[in-house]
Amino acid sequence: MIIDFIIVGSGIAGLRAAIALAAAGRVLVLTKADPGESNTGYAQGGIAAALGPGDSPALHAADTVRAGDGLCDEPAVHVLVTEGARYVRELVDWGTRFDRDANGELAFGREAAHSVRRVLHAGDATGREIGRVLWERASALGSVDTINHALVIDLIVEDGAVRGVTYVDRAGDRHEVRARAVLLATGGAGQLFRETTNPSVATGDGIALAYRAGARLADLEFVQFHPTALNKPGAPRFLISEALRGEGARLVNERGEAFMTRVHPGGDLAPRDVVARREAREMASTGAPVYLTLAHLDAAFVTTRFPTIAEMCRRVGLDLARDRIPVGPAAHYIMGGVDTDDWGRTSMPGLFAAGEAACTGVHGANRLASNSLLEGLVFGARAAAAMQEALAAAALKGDRVGAGGLGLGAGNAASKRDAQPPVPSPKSPEEVRDLMWRSVGLFRTREGLEHAVAALDAAGDSMLVTPARLVARAALRREESRGAHYREDFPQRDDGRWKKHFVDTR
Ligand code: SIN
């Protein structure tokens, strides 16, 4: 089979790229599981786009930059919010069934840190609906082939350029496929943590593959923890969308107090990192769970607007409209990833990245809700445009610095460790996830991070350990708190020393 373009991953970024590339050559989409198994397929809340009344790309950009806590790449944000509206309209034209109001106009939901209603949604299964449309469109194109259950284990690198991939099929057989360009659209890394909203496929594969091949990675310390995953013993940690709070759901403690109103002017719709940390503290100080309550809202509205979440709750014995729903924080989204320019070009010729696997810099230190599907859509299409051009590598953006120059991270941890007894390494994926949750989670300290780095260093290399170690090292290096990265030993943002991005390479 002669292939022009390989796309690793079948979420929104990968499929949008496949559609754009189909006219330019043969495209092979490799998916790790079934096509619907991606963070896109699980996205509930929606897709943000400046299309509603009182909105504008400038306002959307301002909200995005504020959420990003001083680290957004503003030219990339400009691309996201200006091109975003066009690409979302295209989704509507292609048949995406977003919810509409009584007049048949697109209905916009509210989520945290947005100053206006801006979030287009399809019930509470927006990603599934967008995935359906993109999948149908891509599959109908004769030049797009797909192989499911194909686990990419390496990139083929020759003379410093990426020329293809090696994958293992369902039967365990290895295959090499060569192409003019490879796009990493492998999605997120929530499965590096014990508690996550992400599906089992979200193990940071793009980070591991790019790192092993020698590509640059950026901003890996920034991991967003969503405050409202179901927190019922024995039940899966599925996401309870922020869109519920956008429609009036309240977060309460055991005594029924709406505790967020005491701590932040945004109340229940304060930024996610603020809500997640407050929740954890509330649980620790009361020794009891925190809950989401919708009992004051119209029950018919709740079950009609959020049918998927209502059904998931019903399966675990909870009535979404009437019961208090126990919730807690869980790893949700990684802002860092494979370092790219605004066209998805990585530091290696022939290698491109888009969506959650990439770091365009649009999210800075904390992503604005519902900007992730938008990023996948816009930068998936842009990466496809760049893939059709000559093999070229991205230039390093101005505010990104090579980590080696700092002399921090693993080097320091290793020298301090010399006098210490060896740290036991995690022996299984569960132990890696547990370690990451305890030591590289919501609250980070030098001691905990050094312990995690040492344990992960001792664990060798694997598709799970490599990205986990990179995240832990990056978190150890950044001695400040910013956005989703919270250091208990450095609780303030420190622009003087840390208002910059760090890139890591092997
Ligand atoms: C949610 O529905 O709460 C998640 C949306 C997002 O992460 O953007």
Tab-separated table of N, CA, C and O in Angstrom, residues 187-284:
chain	number	residue	atom	x	y	z
A	187	GLY	N	-4.448	12.416	21.045
A	187	GLY	CA	-5.299	12.815	22.164
A	187	GLY	C	-4.543	12.952	23.471
A	187	GLY	O	-3.344	13.247	23.491
A	188	GLY	N	-5.258	12.717	24.573
A	188	GLY	CA	-4.798	13.133	25.885
A	188	GLY	C	-4.019	12.097	26.667
A	188	GLY	O	-3.585	11.065	26.139
A	189	ALA	N	-3.849	12.408	27.948
A	189	ALA	CA	-2.974	11.613	28.803
A	189	ALA	C	-3.573	11.417	30.194
A	189	ALA	O	-2.860	11.147	31.153
A	190	GLY	N	-4.892	11.539	30.308
A	190	GLY	CA	-5.528	11.436	31.633
A	190	GLY	C	-5.242	10.121	32.320
A	190	GLY	O	-5.215	10.040	33.558
A	191	GLN	N	-4.991	9.067	31.526
A	191	GLN	CA	-4.768	7.747	32.120
A	191	GLN	C	-3.408	7.637	32.810
A	191	GLN	O	-3.083	6.584	33.346
A	192	LEU	N	-2.616	8.716	32.793
A	192	LEU	CA	-1.402	8.712	33.609
A	192	LEU	C	-1.760	8.843	35.086
A	192	LEU	O	-0.909	8.661	35.946
A	193	PHE	N	-3.012	9.180	35.379
A	193	PHE	CA	-3.433	9.443	36.757
A	193	PHE	C	-4.512	8.438	37.183
A	193	PHE	O	-5.334	8.029	36.362
A	194	ARG	N	-4.484	8.122	38.490
A	194	ARG	CA	-5.451	7.131	38.994
A	194	ARG	C	-6.884	7.580	38.773
A	194	ARG	O	-7.751	6.798	38.391
A	195	GLU	N	-7.156	8.863	38.997
A	195	GLU	CA	-8.520	9.371	38.836
A	195	GLU	C	-8.561	10.201	37.564
A	195	GLU	O	-7.833	11.186	37.447
A	196	THR	N	-9.395	9.818	36.624
A	196	THR	CA	-9.471	10.573	35.366
A	196	THR	C	-10.838	10.440	34.730
A	196	THR	O	-11.536	9.437	34.917
A	197	THR	N	-11.187	11.469	33.966
A	197	THR	CA	-12.419	11.426	33.170
A	197	THR	C	-12.153	10.789	31.803
A	197	THR	O	-13.083	10.572	31.049
A	198	ASN	N	-10.892	10.530	31.480
A	198	ASN	CA	-10.529	10.108	30.105
A	198	ASN	C	-10.740	8.616	29.889
A	198	ASN	O	-10.585	7.825	30.826
A	199	PRO	N	-11.022	8.220	28.642
A	199	PRO	CA	-11.136	6.787	28.351
A	199	PRO	C	-9.774	6.082	28.418
A	199	PRO	O	-8.734	6.746	28.442
A	200	SER	N	-9.818	4.754	28.405
A	200	SER	CA	-8.592	3.980	28.650
A	200	SER	C	-7.518	4.204	27.586
A	200	SER	O	-6.348	3.937	27.823
A	201	VAL	N	-7.899	4.711	26.408
A	201	VAL	CA	-6.908	4.932	25.342
A	201	VAL	C	-6.049	6.177	25.572
A	201	VAL	O	-5.021	6.355	24.902
A	202	ALA	N	-6.433	7.033	26.514
A	202	ALA	CA	-5.765	8.336	26.666
A	202	ALA	C	-4.539	8.207	27.560
A	202	ALA	O	-4.522	8.622	28.717
A	203	THR	N	-3.466	7.619	27.001
A	203	THR	CA	-2.282	7.306	27.797
A	203	THR	C	-1.055	8.130	27.380
A	203	THR	O	0.073	7.734	27.662
A	204	GLY	N	-1.273	9.237	26.707
A	204	GLY	CA	-0.146	10.116	26.354
A	204	GLY	C	0.778	9.515	25.308
A	204	GLY	O	1.975	9.813	25.281
A	205	ASP	N	0.237	8.711	24.394
A	205	ASP	CA	1.092	8.031	23.400
A	205	ASP	C	1.841	9.008	22.505
A	205	ASP	O	2.997	8.761	22.136
A	206	GLY	N	1.191	10.103	22.133
A	206	GLY	CA	1.843	11.070	21.244
A	206	GLY	C	3.083	11.649	21.899
A	206	GLY	O	4.114	11.858	21.242
A	207	ILE	N	2.988	11.908	23.204
A	207	ILE	CA	4.140	12.452	23.940
A	207	ILE	C	5.279	11.433	23.919
A	207	ILE	O	6.433	11.764	23.638
A	208	ALA	N	4.948	10.174	24.206
A	208	ALA	CA	5.987	9.128	24.250
A	208	ALA	C	6.621	8.940	22.872
A	208	ALA	O	7.847	8.862	22.738
A	209	LEU	N	5.794	8.882	21.829
A	209	LEU	CA	6.319	8.642	20.472
A	209	LEU	C	7.210	9.797	20.020
A	209	LEU	O	8.308	9.579	19.481
A	210	ALA	N	6.743	11.016	20.245
A	210	ALA	CA	7.512	12.185	19.811
A	210	ALA	C	8.824	12.271	20.588
A	210	ALA	O	9.879	12.571	20.018
A	211	TYR	N	8.762	12.011	21.867
A	211	TYR	CA	9.970	12.091	22.702
A	211	TYR	C	11.004	11.077	22.238
A	211	TYR	O	12.176	11.393	22.055
A	212	ARG	N	10.542	9.855	22.029
A	212	ARG	CA	11.487	8.807	21.605
A	212	ARG	C	12.117	9.139	20.254
A	212	ARG	O	13.270	8.814	19.991
A	213	ALA	N	11.337	9.784	19.381
A	213	ALA	CA	11.864	10.116	18.054
A	213	ALA	C	12.804	11.319	18.106
A	213	ALA	O	13.555	11.562	17.162
A	214	GLY	N	12.748	12.106	19.178
A	214	GLY	CA	13.632	13.265	19.302
A	214	GLY	C	12.944	14.601	19.069
A	214	GLY	O	13.612	15.619	18.924
A	215	ALA	N	11.603	14.618	19.035
A	215	ALA	CA	10.897	15.893	18.826
A	215	ALA	C	10.781	16.659	20.143
A	215	ALA	O	10.862	16.077	21.225
A	216	ARG	N	10.539	17.958	20.012
A	216	ARG	CA	10.402	18.808	21.202
A	216	ARG	C	9.014	18.678	21.805
A	216	ARG	O	8.013	18.592	21.093
A	217	LEU	N	8.979	18.751	23.157
A	217	LEU	CA	7.714	18.762	23.897
A	217	LEU	C	7.669	20.051	24.701
A	217	LEU	O	8.718	20.572	25.077
A	218	ALA	N	6.465	20.548	24.978
A	218	ALA	CA	6.373	21.819	25.713
A	218	ALA	C	5.295	21.761	26.782
A	218	ALA	O	4.282	21.050	26.634
A	219	ASP	N	5.535	22.479	27.880
A	219	ASP	CA	4.505	22.781	28.905
A	219	ASP	C	3.864	21.557	29.543
A	219	ASP	O	2.678	21.596	29.918
A	220	LEU	N	4.615	20.493	29.731
A	220	LEU	CA	3.991	19.241	30.194
A	220	LEU	C	3.519	19.296	31.639
A	220	LEU	O	2.740	18.431	32.071
A	221	GLU	N	3.951	20.287	32.410
A	221	GLU	CA	3.508	20.364	33.807
A	221	GLU	C	2.047	20.762	33.938
A	221	GLU	O	1.443	20.577	34.996
A	222	PHE	N	1.466	21.294	32.848
A	222	PHE	CA	0.116	21.835	32.969
A	222	PHE	C	-0.948	20.783	32.637
A	222	PHE	O	-1.234	20.494	31.469
A	223	VAL	N	-1.495	20.211	33.690
A	223	VAL	CA	-2.541	19.184	33.577
A	223	VAL	C	-3.786	19.729	34.271
A	223	VAL	O	-3.719	20.148	35.429
A	224	GLN	N	-4.893	19.721	33.552
A	224	GLN	CA	-6.132	20.256	34.137
A	224	GLN	C	-6.897	19.158	34.863
A	224	GLN	O	-7.104	18.076	34.305
A	225	PHE	N	-7.298	19.460	36.095
A	225	PHE	CA	-8.116	18.522	36.870
A	225	PHE	C	-9.551	19.048	36.883
A	225	PHE	O	-9.793	20.174	37.308
A	226	HIS	N	-10.464	18.243	36.366
A	226	HIS	CA	-11.868	18.667	36.316
A	226	HIS	C	-12.490	18.451	37.684
A	226	HIS	O	-12.267	17.409	38.302
A	227	PRO	N	-13.276	19.420	38.163
A	227	PRO	CA	-13.788	19.276	39.529
A	227	PRO	C	-14.956	18.307	39.685
A	227	PRO	O	-15.240	17.875	40.810
A	228	THR	N	-15.633	17.969	38.606
A	228	THR	CA	-16.847	17.177	38.827
A	228	THR	C	-16.859	15.871	38.035
A	228	THR	O	-17.605	15.697	37.080
A	229	ALA	N	-16.031	14.934	38.502
A	229	ALA	CA	-16.182	13.540	38.063
A	229	ALA	C	-17.019	12.848	39.135
A	229	ALA	O	-16.941	13.209	40.320
A	230	LEU	N	-17.808	11.871	38.728
A	230	LEU	CA	-18.601	11.136	39.724
A	230	LEU	C	-17.645	10.538	40.755
A	230	LEU	O	-16.599	10.003	40.404
A	231	ASN	N	-18.028	10.626	42.030
A	231	ASN	CA	-17.152	10.168	43.109
A	231	ASN	C	-17.930	9.213	44.016
A	231	ASN	O	-18.169	9.502	45.182
A	232	LYS	N	-18.372	8.116	43.405
A	232	LYS	CA	-19.163	7.140	44.169
A	232	LYS	C	-18.348	5.860	44.243
A	232	LYS	O	-17.974	5.310	43.191
A	233	PRO	N	-18.039	5.372	45.449
A	233	PRO	CA	-17.217	4.169	45.535
A	233	PRO	C	-17.784	3.032	44.686
A	233	PRO	O	-18.994	2.781	44.694
A	234	GLY	N	-16.890	2.421	43.913
A	234	GLY	CA	-17.299	1.278	43.093
A	234	GLY	C	-17.854	1.663	41.732
A	234	GLY	O	-18.005	0.812	40.863
A	235	ALA	N	-18.156	2.960	41.521
A	235	ALA	CA	-18.722	3.388	40.225
A	235	ALA	C	-17.615	4.014	39.386
A	235	ALA	O	-16.660	4.569	39.929
A	236	PRO	N	-17.717	3.955	38.033
A	236	PRO	CA	-16.689	4.610	37.209
A	236	PRO	C	-16.701	6.124	37.422
A	236	PRO	O	-17.722	6.699	37.749
A	237	ARG	N	-15.528	6.734	37.205
A	237	ARG	CA	-15.385	8.182	37.452
A	237	ARG	C	-15.857	8.987	36.248
A	237	ARG	O	-15.100	9.788	35.710
A	238	PHE	N	-17.067	8.778	35.763
A	238	PHE	CA	-17.421	9.490	34.533
A	238	PHE	C	-17.647	10.979	34.807
A	238	PHE	O	-17.951	11.394	35.918
A	239	LEU	N	-17.461	11.737	33.733
A	239	LEU	CA	-17.547	13.194	33.826
A	239	LEU	C	-18.984	13.642	34.051
A	239	LEU	O	-19.907	13.155	33.396
A	240	ILE	N	-19.157	14.591	34.967
A	240	ILE	CA	-20.453	15.274	35.117
A	240	ILE	C	-20.190	16.699	34.636
A	240	ILE	O	-19.616	17.514	35.352
A	241	SER	N	-20.617	16.977	33.426
A	241	SER	CA	-20.192	18.181	32.701
A	241	SER	C	-20.383	19.480	33.490
A	241	SER	O	-21.368	19.672	34.205
A	242	GLU	N	-19.417	20.385	33.251
A	242	GLU	CA	-19.510	21.735	33.806
A	242	GLU	C	-20.764	22.454	33.294
A	242	GLU	O	-21.255	23.402	33.917
A	243	ALA	N	-21.275	21.984	32.156
A	243	ALA	CA	-22.478	22.604	31.591
A	243	ALA	C	-23.644	22.516	32.578
A	243	ALA	O	-24.557	23.351	32.542
A	244	LEU	N	-23.627	21.546	33.500
A	244	LEU	CA	-24.702	21.473	34.503
A	244	LEU	C	-24.671	22.702	35.403
A	244	LEU	O	-25.707	23.290	35.712
A	245	ARG	N	-23.432	23.078	35.811
A	245	ARG	CA	-23.324	24.293	36.639
A	245	ARG	C	-23.674	25.517	35.798
A	245	ARG	O	-24.213	26.490	36.308
A	246	GLY	N	-23.391	25.450	34.495
A	246	GLY	CA	-23.777	26.545	33.597
A	246	GLY	C	-25.284	26.727	33.553
A	246	GLY	O	-25.791	27.817	33.287
A	247	GLU	N	-26.022	25.647	33.826
A	247	GLU	CA	-27.496	25.726	33.820
A	247	GLU	C	-28.050	25.866	35.235
A	247	GLU	O	-29.251	25.728	35.450
A	248	GLY	N	-27.163	26.051	36.225
A	248	GLY	CA	-27.667	26.355	37.580
A	248	GLY	C	-27.387	25.306	38.641
A	248	GLY	O	-27.751	25.504	39.805
A	249	ALA	N	-26.771	24.176	38.314
A	249	ALA	CA	-26.438	23.180	39.347
A	249	ALA	C	-25.494	23.812	40.366
A	249	ALA	O	-24.676	24.673	40.019
A	250	ARG	N	-25.613	23.412	41.635
A	250	ARG	CA	-24.781	23.978	42.696
A	250	ARG	C	-23.873	22.919	43.291
A	250	ARG	O	-24.273	21.751	43.418
A	251	LEU	N	-22.694	23.355	43.713
A	251	LEU	CA	-21.796	22.472	44.462
A	251	LEU	C	-22.042	22.718	45.947
A	251	LEU	O	-21.984	23.874	46.396
A	252	VAL	N	-22.308	21.674	46.693
A	252	VAL	CA	-22.587	21.839	48.135
A	252	VAL	C	-21.759	20.836	48.927
A	252	VAL	O	-21.360	19.784	48.412
A	253	ASN	N	-21.540	21.179	50.197
A	253	ASN	CA	-20.867	20.219	51.075
A	253	ASN	C	-21.905	19.375	51.812
A	253	ASN	O	-23.107	19.495	51.560
A	254	GLU	N	-21.420	18.561	52.736
A	254	GLU	CA	-22.285	17.638	53.475
A	254	GLU	C	-23.429	18.386	54.191
A	254	GLU	O	-24.540	17.897	54.292
A	255	ARG	N	-23.125	19.629	54.632
A	255	ARG	CA	-24.150	20.401	55.362
A	255	ARG	C	-25.072	21.170	54.412
A	255	ARG	O	-25.928	21.932	54.844
A	256	GLY	N	-24.852	21.006	53.110
A	256	GLY	CA	-25.711	21.681	52.141
A	256	GLY	C	-25.265	23.098	51.818
A	256	GLY	O	-25.966	23.833	51.118
A	257	GLU	N	-24.072	23.512	52.306
A	257	GLU	CA	-23.590	24.876	52.032
A	257	GLU	C	-22.968	24.960	50.641
A	257	GLU	O	-22.148	24.111	50.274
A	258	ALA	N	-23.330	26.008	49.923
A	258	ALA	CA	-22.730	26.239	48.592
A	258	ALA	C	-21.348	26.865	48.832
A	258	ALA	O	-21.183	28.079	48.809
A	259	PHE	N	-20.337	26.008	49.057
A	259	PHE	CA	-19.059	26.489	49.581
A	259	PHE	C	-18.281	27.353	48.592
A	259	PHE	O	-17.453	28.167	48.988
A	260	MET	N	-18.511	27.231	47.286
A	260	MET	CA	-17.718	28.023	46.327
A	260	MET	C	-18.029	29.518	46.438
A	260	MET	O	-17.181	30.342	46.135
A	261	THR	N	-19.250	29.863	46.876
A	261	THR	CA	-19.592	31.296	46.956
A	261	THR	C	-18.750	31.998	48.021
A	261	THR	O	-18.544	33.205	47.938
A	262	ARG	N	-18.217	31.261	49.002
A	262	ARG	CA	-17.366	31.866	50.041
A	262	ARG	C	-15.972	32.188	49.515
A	262	ARG	O	-15.271	32.983	50.102
A	263	VAL	N	-15.540	31.476	48.461
A	263	VAL	CA	-14.119	31.562	48.134
A	263	VAL	C	-13.782	32.254	46.814
A	263	VAL	O	-12.630	32.607	46.591
A	264	HIS	N	-14.755	32.444	45.950
A	264	HIS	CA	-14.412	33.042	44.639
A	264	HIS	C	-15.626	33.785	44.092
A	264	HIS	O	-16.744	33.275	44.171
A	265	PRO	N	-15.386	34.983	43.494
A	265	PRO	CA	-16.536	35.722	42.937
A	265	PRO	C	-17.268	34.941	41.848
A	265	PRO	O	-18.470	35.129	41.632
A	266	GLY	N	-16.556	34.043	41.155
A	266	GLY	CA	-17.209	33.239	40.113
A	266	GLY	C	-18.064	32.117	40.697
A	266	GLY	O	-18.797	31.437	39.963
A	267	GLY	N	-17.983	31.894	42.004
A	267	GLY	CA	-18.779	30.854	42.661
A	267	GLY	C	-18.584	29.499	42.016
A	267	GLY	O	-17.443	29.074	41.758
A	268	ASP	N	-19.690	28.828	41.719
A	268	ASP	CA	-19.599	27.484	41.130
A	268	ASP	C	-18.969	27.485	39.743
A	268	ASP	O	-18.555	26.434	39.253
A	269	LEU	N	-18.935	28.650	39.116
A	269	LEU	CA	-18.332	28.725	37.780
A	269	LEU	C	-16.971	29.429	37.814
A	269	LEU	O	-16.524	30.024	36.823
A	270	ALA	N	-16.303	29.339	38.962
A	270	ALA	CA	-14.914	29.807	39.044
A	270	ALA	C	-14.058	28.898	38.158
A	270	ALA	O	-14.489	27.795	37.782
A	271	PRO	N	-12.824	29.329	37.805
A	271	PRO	CA	-11.983	28.461	36.970
A	271	PRO	C	-11.835	27.064	37.575
A	271	PRO	O	-11.851	26.898	38.797
A	272	ARG	N	-11.661	26.094	36.696
A	272	ARG	CA	-11.648	24.688	37.127
A	272	ARG	C	-10.608	24.378	38.192
A	272	ARG	O	-10.861	23.593	39.105
A	273	ASP	N	-9.415	24.957	38.042
A	273	ASP	CA	-8.373	24.628	39.026
A	273	ASP	C	-8.767	25.131	40.408
A	273	ASP	O	-8.540	24.459	41.412
A	274	VAL	N	-9.407	26.301	40.457
A	274	VAL	CA	-9.829	26.878	41.745
A	274	VAL	C	-10.902	25.976	42.377
A	274	VAL	O	-10.840	25.631	43.558
A	275	VAL	N	-11.871	25.573	41.574
A	275	VAL	CA	-12.962	24.732	42.104
A	275	VAL	C	-12.408	23.379	42.557
A	275	VAL	O	-12.739	22.885	43.637
A	276	ALA	N	-11.542	22.789	41.747
A	276	ALA	CA	-11.031	21.452	42.075
A	276	ALA	C	-10.236	21.475	43.385
A	276	ALA	O	-10.413	20.600	44.250
A	277	ARG	N	-9.392	22.480	43.566
A	277	ARG	CA	-8.597	22.528	44.808
A	277	ARG	C	-9.481	22.815	46.013
A	277	ARG	O	-9.319	22.226	47.079
A	278	ARG	N	-10.461	23.724	45.827
A	278	ARG	CA	-11.341	24.048	46.962
A	278	ARG	C	-12.128	22.811	47.388
A	278	ARG	O	-12.320	22.547	48.569
A	279	GLU	N	-12.601	22.090	46.395
A	279	GLU	CA	-13.349	20.855	46.683
A	279	GLU	C	-12.523	19.872	47.501
A	279	GLU	O	-12.987	19.307	48.480
A	280	ALA	N	-11.267	19.679	47.045
A	280	ALA	CA	-10.399	18.724	47.741
A	280	ALA	C	-10.192	19.175	49.189
A	280	ALA	O	-10.212	18.370	50.120
A	281	ARG	N	-10.035	20.487	49.387
A	281	ARG	CA	-9.825	20.998	50.752
A	281	ARG	C	-11.093	20.837	51.578
A	281	ARG	O	-11.043	20.504	52.766
A	282	GLU	N	-12.227	21.079	50.950
A	282	GLU	CA	-13.517	20.943	51.649
A	282	GLU	C	-13.696	19.489	52.109
A	282	GLU	O	-14.101	19.226	53.232
A	283	MET	N	-13.356	18.562	51.226
A	283	MET	CA	-13.501	17.139	51.580
A	283	MET	C	-12.541	16.779	52.709
A	283	MET	O	-12.896	16.057	53.627
A	284	ALA	N	-11.314	17.327	52.630
A	284	ALA	CA	-10.333	16.998	53.669
A	284	ALA	C	-10.764	17.586	55.008
A	284	ALA	O	-10.659	16.937	56.047
